[in-house]
Amino acid sequence: MTQIAYNRDQLITLAGDLRNSKARLQETRNELESYVKGLVAQWQSGAQEAYSGKQAQWDSAHNEIMTILEAIAKAVEDGAISMAEQDAMLAATQFGG
């Protein structure tokens, strides 16, 4: 027989850790963006345009990663809550708890 084991609190902590990592990633990106914007503003060549195009691609990738991290955190959190609710329901209805 297959055994299912989970720990709701650990899963909720994992969701929080994912969100904290997401926040740190955003903070680091903001710091880097602030620094780079100062450098880009000083460029007077075609390199500025080329860089801006690449930066737009990086910005898009960053936004996708942030969306994915939030989706993972939410899935972990929702799964933990759902499993705990199902466990409580089974305990109450199937096993007389």
Short mmCIF file of C-alpha atoms in Angstrom, two decimals:
data_model
loop_
_atom_site.label_atom_id
_atom_site.label_comp_id
_atom_site.label_asym_id
_atom_site.label_seq_id
_atom_site.Cartn_x
_atom_site.Cartn_y
_atom_site.Cartn_z
CA MET A 1 0.00 0.00 0.00
CA THR A 2 1.24 3.48 -0.84
CA GLN A 3 1.82 5.77 2.08
CA ILE A 4 1.13 9.49 1.80
CA ALA A 5 2.97 11.79 4.16
CA TYR A 6 3.03 15.57 4.24
CA ASN A 7 3.61 18.30 6.76
CA ARG A 8 1.29 21.26 6.36
CA ASP A 9 3.50 23.62 8.35
CA GLN A 10 6.58 22.74 6.33
CA LEU A 11 4.70 23.31 3.08
CA ILE A 12 3.41 26.68 4.29
CA THR A 13 6.98 27.57 5.30
CA LEU A 14 8.20 26.53 1.85
CA ALA A 15 5.63 28.82 0.22
CA GLY A 16 6.84 31.67 2.42
CA ASP A 17 10.47 30.90 1.59
CA LEU A 18 9.65 31.02 -2.11
CA ARG A 19 7.99 34.41 -1.67
CA ASN A 20 10.96 35.69 0.37
CA SER A 21 13.34 34.53 -2.35
CA LYS A 22 11.16 36.27 -4.92
CA ALA A 23 11.33 39.50 -2.90
CA ARG A 24 15.12 39.27 -2.58
CA LEU A 25 15.43 38.66 -6.31
CA GLN A 26 13.28 41.72 -7.01
CA GLU A 27 15.31 43.84 -4.60
CA THR A 28 18.59 42.79 -6.21
CA ARG A 29 17.18 43.47 -9.66
CA ASN A 30 16.02 46.93 -8.59
CA GLU A 31 19.47 47.78 -7.22
CA LEU A 32 21.17 46.59 -10.40
CA GLU A 33 18.66 48.40 -12.59
CA SER A 34 19.26 51.66 -10.73
CA TYR A 35 23.02 51.35 -11.19
CA VAL A 36 22.81 50.36 -14.86
CA LYS A 37 20.36 53.14 -15.75
CA GLY A 38 22.97 55.67 -14.66
CA LEU A 39 25.54 54.10 -16.96
CA VAL A 40 23.17 53.75 -19.91
CA ALA A 41 22.16 57.40 -19.65
CA GLN A 42 25.78 58.38 -20.29
CA TRP A 43 26.17 56.36 -23.50
CA GLN A 44 26.17 58.34 -26.71
CA SER A 45 26.36 55.55 -29.29
CA GLY A 46 24.50 52.73 -30.97
CA ALA A 47 25.55 50.50 -28.11
CA GLN A 48 22.95 52.23 -25.95
CA GLU A 49 20.16 51.14 -28.31
CA ALA A 50 21.51 47.61 -28.57
CA TYR A 51 21.76 47.36 -24.80
CA SER A 52 18.24 48.72 -24.34
CA GLY A 53 16.90 45.98 -26.61
CA LYS A 54 18.66 43.30 -24.58
CA GLN A 55 17.51 44.89 -21.34
CA ALA A 56 13.91 44.67 -22.54
CA GLN A 57 14.40 40.93 -23.11
CA TRP A 58 15.93 40.51 -19.66
CA ASP A 59 13.08 42.50 -18.09
CA SER A 60 10.55 40.24 -19.78
CA ALA A 61 12.38 37.11 -18.60
CA HIS A 62 12.58 38.50 -15.06
CA ASN A 63 8.84 39.20 -15.02
CA GLU A 64 8.11 35.67 -16.24
CA ILE A 65 10.30 34.19 -13.50
CA MET A 66 8.56 36.28 -10.86
CA THR A 67 5.17 35.10 -12.12
CA ILE A 68 6.33 31.47 -12.09
CA LEU A 69 7.76 31.75 -8.56
CA GLU A 70 4.48 33.17 -7.29
CA ALA A 71 2.51 30.43 -9.05
CA ILE A 72 4.71 27.76 -7.44
CA ALA A 73 4.37 29.36 -3.99
CA LYS A 74 0.59 29.55 -4.39
CA ALA A 75 0.36 25.94 -5.60
CA VAL A 76 2.40 24.72 -2.61
CA GLU A 77 0.34 26.80 -0.19
CA ASP A 78 -3.02 25.81 -1.71
CA GLY A 79 -1.95 22.16 -1.77
CA ALA A 80 -1.00 22.24 1.89
CA ILE A 81 -4.31 23.83 2.87
CA SER A 82 -6.33 21.45 0.70
CA MET A 83 -4.55 18.37 2.05
CA ALA A 84 -5.10 19.53 5.63
CA GLU A 85 -8.80 20.13 4.93
CA GLN A 86 -9.17 16.70 3.31
CA ASP A 87 -7.35 15.05 6.18
CA ALA A 88 -9.62 16.74 8.73
CA MET A 89 -12.73 15.80 6.74
CA LEU A 90 -11.67 12.16 6.47
CA ALA A 91 -10.83 12.03 10.15
CA ALA A 92 -14.27 13.40 11.02
CA THR A 93 -16.41 11.49 8.53
CA GLN A 94 -14.63 8.23 7.80
CA PHE A 95 -12.91 7.48 11.04
CA GLY A 96 -15.28 9.01 13.58
CA GLY A 97 -12.79 11.66 14.68
#
